[in-house]
Short mmCIF file of C-alpha atoms in Angstrom, two decimals:
data_model
loop_
_atom_site.label_atom_id
_atom_site.label_comp_id
_atom_site.label_asym_id
_atom_site.label_seq_id
_atom_site.Cartn_x
_atom_site.Cartn_y
_atom_site.Cartn_z
CA MET A 131 25.20 1.44 -23.82
CA SER A 132 27.54 -0.18 -21.36
CA THR A 133 30.11 2.08 -19.70
CA GLY A 134 31.86 -0.71 -17.82
CA VAL A 135 31.91 1.29 -14.58
CA THR A 136 29.59 1.87 -11.64
CA VAL A 137 29.07 5.00 -9.57
CA SER A 138 30.97 3.51 -6.63
CA SER A 139 34.08 2.85 -8.75
CA MET A 140 34.08 6.06 -10.81
CA SER A 141 37.06 8.16 -9.78
CA THR A 142 37.52 10.93 -12.35
CA TYR A 143 34.91 13.53 -13.17
CA ALA A 144 34.39 16.39 -15.58
CA ILE A 145 31.89 19.19 -15.00
CA LEU A 146 30.94 21.04 -18.18
CA GLY A 147 29.44 24.45 -17.42
CA CYS A 148 30.05 25.70 -13.90
CA GLY A 149 27.20 27.97 -12.95
CA SER A 150 25.58 27.73 -9.54
CA VAL A 151 24.53 24.10 -10.06
CA GLY A 152 27.91 23.01 -11.41
CA HIS A 153 29.72 24.84 -8.64
CA ALA A 154 27.66 23.10 -5.95
CA VAL A 155 28.37 19.69 -7.52
CA ALA A 156 32.08 20.50 -7.81
CA ASP A 157 32.25 21.46 -4.12
CA ALA A 158 30.51 18.22 -3.10
CA LEU A 159 32.81 16.02 -5.21
CA THR A 160 36.04 17.73 -4.15
CA ALA A 161 34.94 17.43 -0.52
CA GLU A 162 34.93 13.67 -1.14
CA GLU A 163 38.44 13.99 -2.61
CA LYS A 164 37.34 13.17 -6.13
CA ASP A 165 39.44 14.10 -9.16
CA VAL A 166 37.33 16.84 -10.77
CA LEU A 167 37.98 18.78 -14.00
CA ILE A 168 35.81 21.87 -14.65
CA LEU A 169 35.26 23.28 -18.14
CA ASP A 170 33.58 26.65 -18.68
CA LYS A 171 33.76 29.22 -21.49
CA ASP A 172 33.70 32.22 -19.12
CA GLU A 173 37.34 33.25 -18.53
CA SER A 174 36.66 35.23 -15.36
CA ARG A 175 34.71 32.36 -13.87
CA VAL A 176 37.53 29.95 -14.64
CA GLU A 177 40.03 32.27 -12.95
CA ALA A 178 37.78 32.48 -9.87
CA LEU A 179 37.55 28.69 -9.72
CA ARG A 180 41.32 28.36 -9.94
CA ASP A 181 41.63 30.84 -7.06
CA GLN A 182 39.63 28.28 -5.05
CA ASP A 183 42.22 25.61 -5.92
CA LEU A 184 39.83 23.89 -8.33
CA ASN A 185 41.07 22.30 -11.56
CA ALA A 186 39.33 24.54 -14.13
CA GLN A 187 39.95 25.14 -17.84
CA GLN A 188 38.41 27.57 -20.33
CA GLN A 189 36.46 25.65 -22.96
CA ASP A 190 33.32 26.29 -24.97
CA ILE A 191 31.43 23.04 -24.39
CA SER A 192 29.49 23.42 -27.63
CA GLU A 193 32.71 23.05 -29.66
CA ASP A 194 34.28 19.75 -30.76
CA GLY A 195 37.37 20.38 -28.64
CA VAL A 196 35.41 19.33 -25.59
CA VAL A 197 35.77 15.68 -26.62
CA GLU A 198 39.58 15.69 -26.29
CA ALA A 199 39.36 17.70 -23.05
CA VAL A 200 37.30 15.01 -21.31
CA ALA A 201 38.72 11.93 -23.02
CA ASP A 202 40.37 10.65 -19.80
CA ARG A 203 37.33 11.22 -17.58
CA ASP A 204 35.03 8.44 -16.34
CA VAL A 205 31.99 10.61 -15.59
CA ILE A 206 30.88 13.73 -17.41
CA LEU A 207 28.35 16.04 -15.82
CA ILE A 208 27.04 18.55 -18.36
CA LEU A 209 25.37 21.18 -16.21
CA SER A 210 25.27 24.36 -18.26
CA SER A 211 22.06 26.41 -18.24
CA ASP A 212 22.46 26.62 -22.05
CA VAL A 213 20.56 23.48 -23.11
CA ASP A 214 21.60 23.85 -26.77
CA ALA A 215 25.24 23.81 -25.71
CA ASN A 216 24.53 20.75 -23.57
CA LYS A 217 23.05 19.00 -26.63
CA ASP A 218 26.13 19.86 -28.69
CA ALA A 219 28.41 18.43 -26.00
CA VAL A 220 26.47 15.14 -25.70
CA ARG A 221 26.30 14.79 -29.49
CA ALA A 222 30.03 15.41 -29.93
CA ILE A 223 31.02 12.94 -27.16
CA ARG A 224 28.81 10.14 -28.47
CA GLU A 225 29.61 10.70 -32.16
CA ARG A 226 33.33 10.43 -31.38
CA GLY A 227 32.77 7.12 -29.59
CA GLY A 228 33.02 8.42 -26.04
CA ASP A 229 31.65 5.79 -23.67
CA GLN A 230 31.79 7.80 -20.48
CA TYR A 231 28.84 7.94 -18.11
CA VAL A 232 27.05 11.16 -19.06
CA VAL A 233 24.73 13.12 -16.78
CA VAL A 234 23.19 16.17 -18.43
CA ARG A 235 20.95 19.06 -17.47
CA ALA A 236 17.68 19.68 -19.35
CA SER A 237 15.23 22.55 -19.15
CA ASP A 238 11.87 20.94 -19.90
CA PRO A 239 10.30 17.58 -20.86
CA VAL A 240 11.03 18.14 -24.58
CA SER A 241 14.75 18.69 -24.00
CA GLU A 242 14.78 15.72 -21.61
CA ASP A 243 13.65 13.46 -24.45
CA GLU A 244 16.09 15.02 -26.94
CA LEU A 245 19.08 14.63 -24.64
CA ALA A 246 18.15 11.02 -23.88
CA ASP A 247 17.93 10.32 -27.64
CA LEU A 248 21.40 11.81 -28.09
CA GLY A 249 22.81 9.21 -25.70
CA ALA A 250 22.83 10.75 -22.21
CA ASP A 251 22.73 8.14 -19.46
CA VAL A 252 20.89 10.38 -16.99
CA VAL A 253 18.91 13.53 -17.77
CA ILE A 254 18.11 15.94 -14.97
CA ASN A 255 15.44 18.61 -15.11
CA PRO A 256 16.11 21.05 -12.25
CA SER A 257 12.42 22.03 -12.04
CA THR A 258 11.46 18.39 -11.51
CA VAL A 259 14.26 17.88 -8.96
CA ILE A 260 13.17 20.95 -7.00
CA ALA A 261 9.52 19.89 -7.12
CA ASP A 262 10.36 16.36 -5.93
CA SER A 263 12.50 17.75 -3.13
CA ALA A 264 9.72 20.13 -2.12
CA ILE A 265 7.19 17.29 -2.02
CA ARG A 266 9.52 15.13 0.09
CA SER A 267 10.11 18.03 2.48
CA LEU A 268 6.37 18.66 2.65
CA GLU A 269 5.63 15.01 3.42
CA SER A 270 8.35 14.91 6.07
CA GLY A 271 7.12 18.14 7.61
CA GLU A 272 3.52 16.99 7.58
CA LEU A 273 4.45 13.74 9.35
CA GLU A 274 6.41 15.69 11.96
CA TYR A 275 3.42 17.98 12.48
CA LYS A 276 0.99 15.07 12.69
CA ALA A 277 3.25 13.27 15.17
CA ARG A 278 3.22 16.32 17.44
CA GLN A 279 -0.59 16.39 17.28
CA LEU A 280 -0.83 12.69 18.10
CA ALA A 281 1.61 13.07 20.98
CA ASP A 282 -0.46 15.94 22.43
CA ILE A 283 -3.60 13.80 22.40
CA LEU A 284 -1.83 10.90 24.09
CA ARG A 285 -0.37 13.21 26.76
CA ASP A 286 -3.84 14.56 27.47
CA THR A 287 -5.44 11.12 27.70
CA ASP A 288 -6.68 10.41 31.20
CA GLY A 289 -7.46 6.72 31.46
CA THR A 290 -7.32 3.80 29.05
CA LEU A 291 -7.15 4.31 25.29
CA ALA A 292 -9.62 2.14 23.37
CA VAL A 293 -8.17 1.17 19.95
CA LEU A 294 -11.00 -0.12 17.76
CA ALA A 295 -10.13 -2.19 14.70
CA HIS A 296 -12.61 -2.75 11.90
CA ASP A 297 -15.23 -5.51 12.08
CA ASN A 298 -13.84 -9.05 11.76
CA PRO A 299 -10.38 -7.50 11.76
CA ASP A 300 -7.69 -8.51 9.28
CA PRO A 301 -3.90 -8.46 9.86
CA ASP A 302 -3.47 -4.85 8.71
CA SER A 303 -6.09 -3.55 11.11
CA ILE A 304 -4.81 -5.66 14.02
CA ALA A 305 -1.16 -4.76 13.39
CA ALA A 306 -1.95 -1.03 13.18
CA ALA A 307 -3.81 -1.28 16.49
CA VAL A 308 -0.86 -3.09 18.10
CA ALA A 309 1.52 -0.38 16.91
CA LEU A 310 -0.66 2.47 18.15
CA ALA A 311 -0.93 0.74 21.54
CA ALA A 312 2.91 0.55 21.64
CA ILE A 313 3.17 4.27 20.86
CA ALA A 314 0.62 5.06 23.57
CA ALA A 315 2.66 3.07 26.07
CA GLU A 316 5.57 5.47 25.49
CA TYR A 317 3.31 8.19 26.89
CA ASP A 318 2.30 6.00 29.86
CA VAL A 319 -1.15 5.41 28.37
CA GLU A 320 -2.58 1.90 28.68
CA ALA A 321 -4.44 0.72 25.59
CA GLU A 322 -7.02 -2.00 24.91
CA ILE A 323 -7.52 -3.30 21.37
CA LEU A 324 -11.20 -3.92 20.63
CA TYR A 325 -13.08 -5.43 17.72
CA ASP A 326 -16.60 -6.29 16.58
CA GLY A 327 -17.52 -9.53 14.86
CA GLU A 328 -15.06 -12.39 15.10
CA ILE A 329 -11.54 -13.41 14.15
CA GLY A 330 -12.49 -16.33 11.98
CA HIS A 331 -9.90 -16.70 9.23
CA GLN A 332 -7.44 -19.41 10.34
CA GLU A 333 -4.52 -17.24 9.22
CA ASN A 334 -5.78 -14.34 11.32
CA ARG A 335 -6.29 -16.61 14.33
CA ALA A 336 -2.75 -17.97 13.88
CA PHE A 337 -1.49 -14.38 13.64
CA VAL A 338 -3.13 -13.34 16.91
CA ASN A 339 -2.31 -16.54 18.81
CA THR A 340 1.29 -16.90 17.66
CA LEU A 341 2.19 -13.30 18.49
CA GLY A 342 0.17 -13.34 21.72
CA ILE A 343 -1.83 -10.26 20.77
CA ASP A 344 -4.39 -9.32 23.41
CA LEU A 345 -7.71 -8.49 21.72
CA HIS A 346 -11.07 -7.83 23.36
CA ALA A 347 -14.50 -8.39 21.82
CA ARG A 348 -16.32 -5.08 22.03
CA ASP A 349 -19.54 -6.60 23.34
CA GLU A 350 -17.61 -8.09 26.28
CA THR A 351 -16.05 -4.81 27.43
CA ARG A 352 -17.33 -1.54 28.84
CA PRO A 353 -18.98 1.08 26.60
CA LEU A 354 -16.61 3.11 24.44
CA SER A 355 -17.72 6.30 26.18
CA GLU A 356 -16.18 5.06 29.45
CA TYR A 357 -12.64 4.95 28.05
CA GLY A 358 -10.22 7.84 28.42
CA ALA A 359 -9.93 8.19 24.64
CA LEU A 360 -10.99 6.35 21.49
CA ALA A 361 -8.90 5.58 18.41
CA LEU A 362 -10.15 3.97 15.20
CA VAL A 363 -7.51 2.31 13.01
CA ASP A 364 -8.05 0.91 9.52
CA TYR A 365 -11.75 1.33 10.20
CA ALA A 366 -13.12 2.31 6.78
CA GLU A 367 -13.92 -1.33 5.95
CA SER A 368 -16.52 -1.38 8.72
CA GLY A 369 -18.79 0.55 6.36
CA GLY A 370 -19.50 3.49 8.64
CA ASN A 371 -20.80 1.63 11.69
CA GLU A 372 -22.17 4.02 14.27
CA ILE A 373 -19.77 4.84 17.09
CA ASP A 374 -21.43 5.70 20.42
CA ALA A 375 -18.55 7.87 21.66
CA GLU A 376 -16.39 10.79 20.58
CA VAL A 377 -13.49 9.72 18.38
CA ASP A 378 -10.12 11.17 19.36
CA ILE A 379 -7.84 9.46 16.80
CA TYR A 380 -8.61 8.17 13.29
CA ILE A 381 -5.85 6.58 11.16
CA ASP A 382 -6.54 4.78 7.88
CA HIS A 383 -5.36 4.26 4.31
CA ASP A 384 -8.92 4.47 2.95
CA GLU A 385 -11.60 7.14 3.20
CA PRO A 386 -14.50 6.01 5.44
CA GLU A 387 -17.88 5.67 3.78
CA THR A 388 -19.27 8.15 6.29
CA ALA A 389 -17.09 11.04 7.44
CA ILE A 390 -15.74 10.55 10.96
CA ASP A 391 -15.27 13.64 13.12
CA ALA A 392 -12.08 13.07 15.11
CA ALA A 393 -9.75 15.37 17.01
CA PHE A 394 -6.83 13.81 15.11
CA THR A 395 -7.20 12.37 11.60
CA ASP A 396 -4.58 10.90 9.29
CA ILE A 397 -5.93 9.31 6.09
CA ARG A 398 -3.34 8.47 3.45
CA LYS A 399 -4.74 6.99 0.27
CA ASN A 400 -1.28 7.06 -1.30
CA VAL A 401 -0.21 4.00 0.70
CA SER A 402 -1.68 0.51 0.61
CA SER A 403 -1.83 -0.36 4.29
CA THR A 404 -2.51 1.31 7.62
CA SER A 405 0.47 -0.67 8.96
CA THR A 406 2.66 1.45 6.68
CA ILE A 407 1.32 4.64 8.27
CA LEU A 408 1.95 3.37 11.81
CA THR A 409 5.47 2.30 10.84
CA LYS A 410 6.17 5.87 9.74
CA TYR A 411 4.95 7.12 13.11
CA LEU A 412 7.26 4.73 14.94
CA GLN A 413 10.14 6.15 12.91
CA GLU A 414 9.04 9.74 13.51
CA PHE A 415 8.82 9.10 17.25
CA ASP A 416 12.27 7.44 17.05
CA LEU A 417 10.90 4.25 18.62
CA SER A 418 12.57 0.94 17.80
CA PRO A 419 9.69 -1.55 17.45
CA SER A 420 9.65 -4.64 19.62
CA GLU A 421 9.86 -7.99 17.84
CA THR A 422 6.10 -8.46 18.25
CA VAL A 423 5.22 -5.02 16.89
CA ALA A 424 7.64 -5.29 13.96
CA THR A 425 6.46 -8.78 13.05
CA ALA A 426 2.81 -7.70 13.24
CA LEU A 427 3.36 -4.61 11.08
CA LEU A 428 5.45 -6.44 8.49
CA TYR A 429 2.77 -9.13 8.22
CA GLY A 430 0.07 -6.45 8.00
CA ILE A 431 1.82 -4.81 5.05
CA ARG A 432 2.49 -8.13 3.33
CA ALA A 433 -1.08 -9.34 3.81
CA GLU A 434 -2.61 -6.10 2.54
CA THR A 435 -0.39 -5.98 -0.55
CA VAL A 436 -0.51 -9.79 -1.14
CA ASP A 437 3.25 -10.04 -0.61
CA PHE A 438 3.87 -6.80 -2.53
CA LYS A 439 2.05 -8.03 -5.64
CA ARG A 440 -1.01 -5.74 -5.33
CA ASP A 441 -1.13 -1.91 -5.25
CA THR A 442 2.27 -1.67 -3.55
CA THR A 443 3.70 1.84 -3.13
CA PRO A 444 7.28 2.96 -2.43
CA ALA A 445 6.19 3.89 1.10
CA ASP A 446 5.00 0.30 1.71
CA LEU A 447 8.35 -1.05 0.53
CA THR A 448 10.45 1.34 2.62
CA ALA A 449 8.32 0.60 5.70
CA ALA A 450 8.78 -3.14 5.16
CA ALA A 451 12.53 -2.68 4.70
CA TYR A 452 12.70 -0.78 7.99
CA LEU A 453 10.75 -3.47 9.86
CA HIS A 454 12.59 -6.43 8.33
CA PRO A 455 15.57 -6.62 10.78
CA PHE A 456 13.29 -6.27 13.82
CA ALA A 457 10.77 -8.97 12.83
CA ASN A 458 10.76 -12.68 13.68
CA HIS A 459 10.70 -14.37 10.29
CA ASP A 460 10.17 -17.87 11.69
CA THR A 461 6.98 -16.58 13.27
CA LEU A 462 5.93 -14.99 9.98
CA GLU A 463 6.36 -18.32 8.22
CA ASP A 464 4.25 -20.07 10.87
CA VAL A 465 1.49 -17.47 10.54
CA GLU A 466 1.44 -17.55 6.74
CA SER A 467 1.16 -21.33 6.53
CA PRO A 468 -1.60 -22.33 8.98
CA SER A 469 -3.44 -25.60 8.54
CA MET A 470 -6.85 -25.40 6.85
CA SER A 471 -9.74 -26.49 9.03
CA PRO A 472 -11.89 -29.42 7.80
CA GLU A 473 -14.93 -27.15 7.44
CA THR A 474 -13.01 -24.61 5.38
CA LEU A 475 -11.82 -27.43 3.14
CA ASP A 476 -15.42 -28.66 2.75
CA VAL A 477 -16.67 -25.15 1.93
CA LEU A 478 -13.90 -24.66 -0.62
CA ALA A 479 -14.68 -28.00 -2.25
CA GLU A 480 -18.38 -27.11 -2.45
CA ALA A 481 -17.58 -23.68 -3.86
CA ILE A 482 -15.31 -25.14 -6.53
CA GLN A 483 -17.99 -27.66 -7.52
CA ASN A 484 -20.77 -25.03 -7.78
CA ARG A 485 -18.81 -22.19 -9.39
CA GLU A 486 -20.20 -20.19 -12.27
CA VAL A 487 -17.82 -18.04 -14.32
CA GLN A 488 -18.73 -15.18 -16.61
CA GLY A 489 -15.65 -13.64 -18.16
CA SER A 490 -13.25 -13.02 -15.28
CA HIS A 491 -16.02 -13.03 -12.62
CA LEU A 492 -16.73 -16.11 -10.52
CA ILE A 493 -19.70 -16.70 -8.20
CA SER A 494 -20.39 -19.84 -6.22
CA ASN A 495 -22.82 -21.27 -3.70
CA ALA A 496 -21.26 -23.15 -0.78
CA GLY A 497 -24.58 -24.34 0.70
CA PHE A 498 -25.15 -24.45 4.46
CA VAL A 499 -22.13 -23.22 6.43
CA ARG A 500 -21.41 -23.02 10.16
CA ASP A 501 -18.38 -20.70 9.93
CA ARG A 502 -18.98 -17.60 7.81
CA GLU A 503 -15.25 -16.91 7.71
CA ALA A 504 -14.84 -20.06 5.62
CA LEU A 505 -16.73 -18.24 2.86
CA ALA A 506 -14.14 -15.46 2.86
CA GLN A 507 -11.32 -17.96 2.70
CA ALA A 508 -12.97 -19.78 -0.18
CA ALA A 509 -13.45 -16.49 -2.07
CA GLN A 510 -9.77 -15.69 -1.59
CA GLN A 511 -8.69 -19.12 -2.80
CA LEU A 512 -10.92 -18.95 -5.87
CA LEU A 513 -9.44 -15.58 -6.76
CA ASN A 514 -6.22 -17.46 -7.48
CA LEU A 515 -7.77 -19.41 -10.37
CA GLU A 516 -6.38 -18.55 -13.77
CA GLY A 517 -8.25 -15.71 -15.45
CA ILE A 518 -10.32 -14.79 -12.37
CA THR A 519 -10.21 -11.18 -11.17
CA THR A 520 -13.33 -11.16 -8.97
CA SER A 521 -14.76 -13.97 -6.85
CA ALA A 522 -17.81 -14.21 -4.61
CA VAL A 523 -18.93 -17.13 -2.46
CA PHE A 524 -22.23 -17.24 -0.60
CA GLY A 525 -23.89 -19.66 1.76
CA ILE A 526 -26.51 -19.97 4.46
CA VAL A 527 -25.26 -19.23 7.99
CA ASP A 528 -28.08 -19.79 10.50
CA ASP A 529 -31.00 -17.91 8.88
CA THR A 530 -28.89 -15.50 6.86
CA ILE A 531 -27.45 -15.56 3.36
CA THR A 532 -23.84 -14.51 3.86
CA LEU A 533 -21.73 -13.50 0.86
CA ALA A 534 -17.97 -12.85 0.80
CA ALA A 535 -16.28 -11.29 -2.23
CA ARG A 536 -12.72 -10.54 -3.25
CA SER A 537 -11.40 -8.62 -6.25
CA LYS A 538 -8.11 -7.65 -7.87
CA ASP A 539 -9.81 -5.87 -10.76
CA ILE A 540 -8.83 -2.18 -10.59
CA ARG A 541 -11.88 -1.26 -12.67
CA ILE A 542 -14.38 -2.11 -9.93
CA ASN A 543 -14.86 -1.45 -6.23
CA ILE A 544 -16.25 -4.73 -4.90
CA GLY A 545 -17.54 -3.04 -1.73
CA ASN A 546 -19.63 -0.69 -3.86
CA VAL A 547 -20.78 -3.63 -6.02
CA LEU A 548 -22.17 -5.40 -2.97
CA ARG A 549 -23.84 -2.26 -1.69
CA ASP A 550 -25.44 -1.65 -5.08
CA GLY A 551 -26.63 -5.24 -5.30
CA PHE A 552 -27.86 -5.97 -1.78
CA SER A 553 -28.34 -2.83 0.33
CA ASP A 554 -32.07 -2.88 -0.48
CA VAL A 555 -32.50 -6.35 1.06
CA GLY A 556 -29.69 -6.59 3.59
CA GLU A 557 -26.42 -5.09 4.79
CA ALA A 558 -23.23 -4.79 2.76
CA VAL A 559 -19.81 -3.42 3.71
CA GLY A 560 -16.40 -3.41 2.12
CA HIS A 561 -13.90 -1.51 0.00
CA ALA A 562 -12.22 -1.84 -3.39
CA LYS A 563 -10.64 -5.24 -2.77
CA GLN A 564 -13.05 -7.10 -0.51
CA GLY A 565 -16.51 -6.98 0.96
CA THR A 566 -19.31 -8.92 2.64
CA ALA A 567 -23.09 -8.89 2.48
CA GLU A 568 -25.69 -10.42 4.78
CA ILE A 569 -29.33 -10.89 3.74
CA PRO A 570 -32.03 -12.35 6.01
CA LEU A 571 -33.07 -15.56 4.27
CA GLY A 572 -36.80 -15.13 4.83
CA LEU A 573 -36.74 -11.42 3.89
CA PHE A 574 -34.95 -12.16 0.65
CA THR A 575 -37.33 -14.88 -0.44
CA GLY A 576 -40.49 -13.48 1.10
CA ILE A 577 -41.09 -16.82 2.87
CA GLU A 578 -40.78 -17.39 6.59
CA THR A 579 -37.83 -19.61 7.43
CA THR A 580 -38.49 -22.94 9.13
CA GLU A 581 -36.33 -26.02 9.68
CA SER A 582 -38.33 -27.94 7.08
CA ASN A 583 -38.07 -25.42 4.25
CA ARG A 584 -34.42 -24.32 4.50
CA ASP A 585 -33.35 -26.43 1.52
CA THR A 586 -36.21 -25.02 -0.53
CA LEU A 587 -35.29 -21.45 0.43
CA LEU A 588 -31.65 -22.07 -0.49
CA SER A 589 -32.72 -23.32 -3.90
CA LEU A 590 -35.05 -20.37 -4.40
CA SER A 591 -32.49 -17.81 -3.32
CA GLU A 592 -29.50 -19.21 -5.22
CA GLU A 593 -30.40 -18.04 -8.70
CA ALA A 594 -31.62 -14.66 -7.41
CA VAL A 595 -28.36 -14.03 -5.50
CA ARG A 596 -26.30 -14.91 -8.56
CA LYS A 597 -28.40 -12.70 -10.83
CA LYS A 598 -28.31 -9.68 -8.51
CA LEU A 599 -24.56 -10.02 -8.07
CA PHE A 600 -23.78 -10.50 -11.76
CA ASP A 601 -26.08 -7.56 -12.56
CA ALA A 602 -24.24 -5.39 -10.04
CA MET A 603 -20.94 -6.43 -11.66
CA GLY A 604 -22.30 -5.53 -15.06
CA VAL A 605 -22.20 -9.03 -16.56
CA GLU A 606 -24.92 -11.42 -17.61
CA SER A 607 -25.48 -14.65 -15.67
CA SER A 608 -25.99 -17.92 -17.53
CA SER A 609 -29.25 -19.78 -17.07
CA SER A 610 -27.46 -22.81 -15.64
CA ALA A 611 -26.87 -21.46 -12.18
CA GLY A 612 -25.07 -23.83 -9.88
CA SER A 613 -24.09 -26.30 -12.59
CA GLY A 614 -20.65 -24.89 -13.25
CA SER A 615 -21.24 -25.55 -16.95
CA SER A 616 -20.09 -22.07 -17.98
CA GLU A 617 -16.66 -22.90 -16.55
CA SER A 618 -15.68 -24.85 -19.61
CA SER A 619 -15.83 -21.75 -21.78
CA ASN A 620 -13.29 -20.06 -19.50
CA GLY A 621 -10.66 -22.74 -19.94
CA THR A 622 -9.95 -23.25 -16.25
#
């Protein structure tokens, strides 16, 4: 039904049923100098409303006369506590061809559906409205409380704050660390951002280099115990690595595999990025982010949600909207379109050639690889193939079989899949969307690795890796491992 008007242009209103809810709405509209007509069947109530200089008339809203009474009104708010009377009013207005914008009060989910079927444009259930308002107030109050706790820890920090991102950090982890360092600076606390592993993905390197983010490899700095305080951000993906120091701050959007005992903990599984959480803290602390911080956080949110196409929540969207005017969008474009290194291109080509697909699951062998991060990039690229929801690419890096996996299948947790498949022969870490596994080549095959037998070991391990991974995914591998022949049945 098209009313031909919008809320901003609506100028005349009728309120049908003026109990406490209707009265509150009438006061709000008249305060905005709106033209408001009030209809109520209670004569004494109507007289009281008139004494307040409100335009009120006595009318039983369940009777047909209500249609003529509101014929010249643009918006009709039917707010009586008598839901049957509200139904009668909606029915009468619509049956007589009234095309006004109708907002009506319900009492429960059943009456909500009935009123919508009668033609109401908006149906309001006060219980739902109150519950939603209570939840919003609770969330706001919790954030305020958490912000006070975080501020107390920063005030009490004597020395440098170590902010540890997860292993081989991605944009979300790096951006969250940058934001926490900026908040710490407001409390005159110097922060160092640390990481284990390497920043290998060319997009991540472009992100760090373009924004001039100062990161420190953990093995090149002092022990964590020598810092004034320790914060872990977006750390769950590290798979519960042992921390040789007390943790003061832990902030993440995923539960860690192993519980982390921290003085301050904020884990919010109802958002899709840790960058979103840190953005909310910036707002709570009333800190306008610098261009670098805003650009980093916006990129962190976009990267984690694949440009808002994966598991995006309203909180992620509102955080991104807040950051948008502060960010440098030319820099974002540069970061998101880095050139692909020749080795990454070679690894991707090898992975495409050797892919095996079973259903929506793809596994491929990229052979001997110098840069393990190229495997992760190849897995991400292969996830974009039509019909593919889970991809895994493995190769030999030095004397280790390294496997990188990506998934957009909500039915599986790819980190758990890798742990189930390879924890008995190697190490596996990850979460629902991505993970990695490393297996000593000689341990996996039972043969000592030498320069002369590496090709043989790769051949021996290839089919076993595929089988273990497909088994962990719950699908059956074809017998033609490495040939890519099963691809034809997938139509890609």
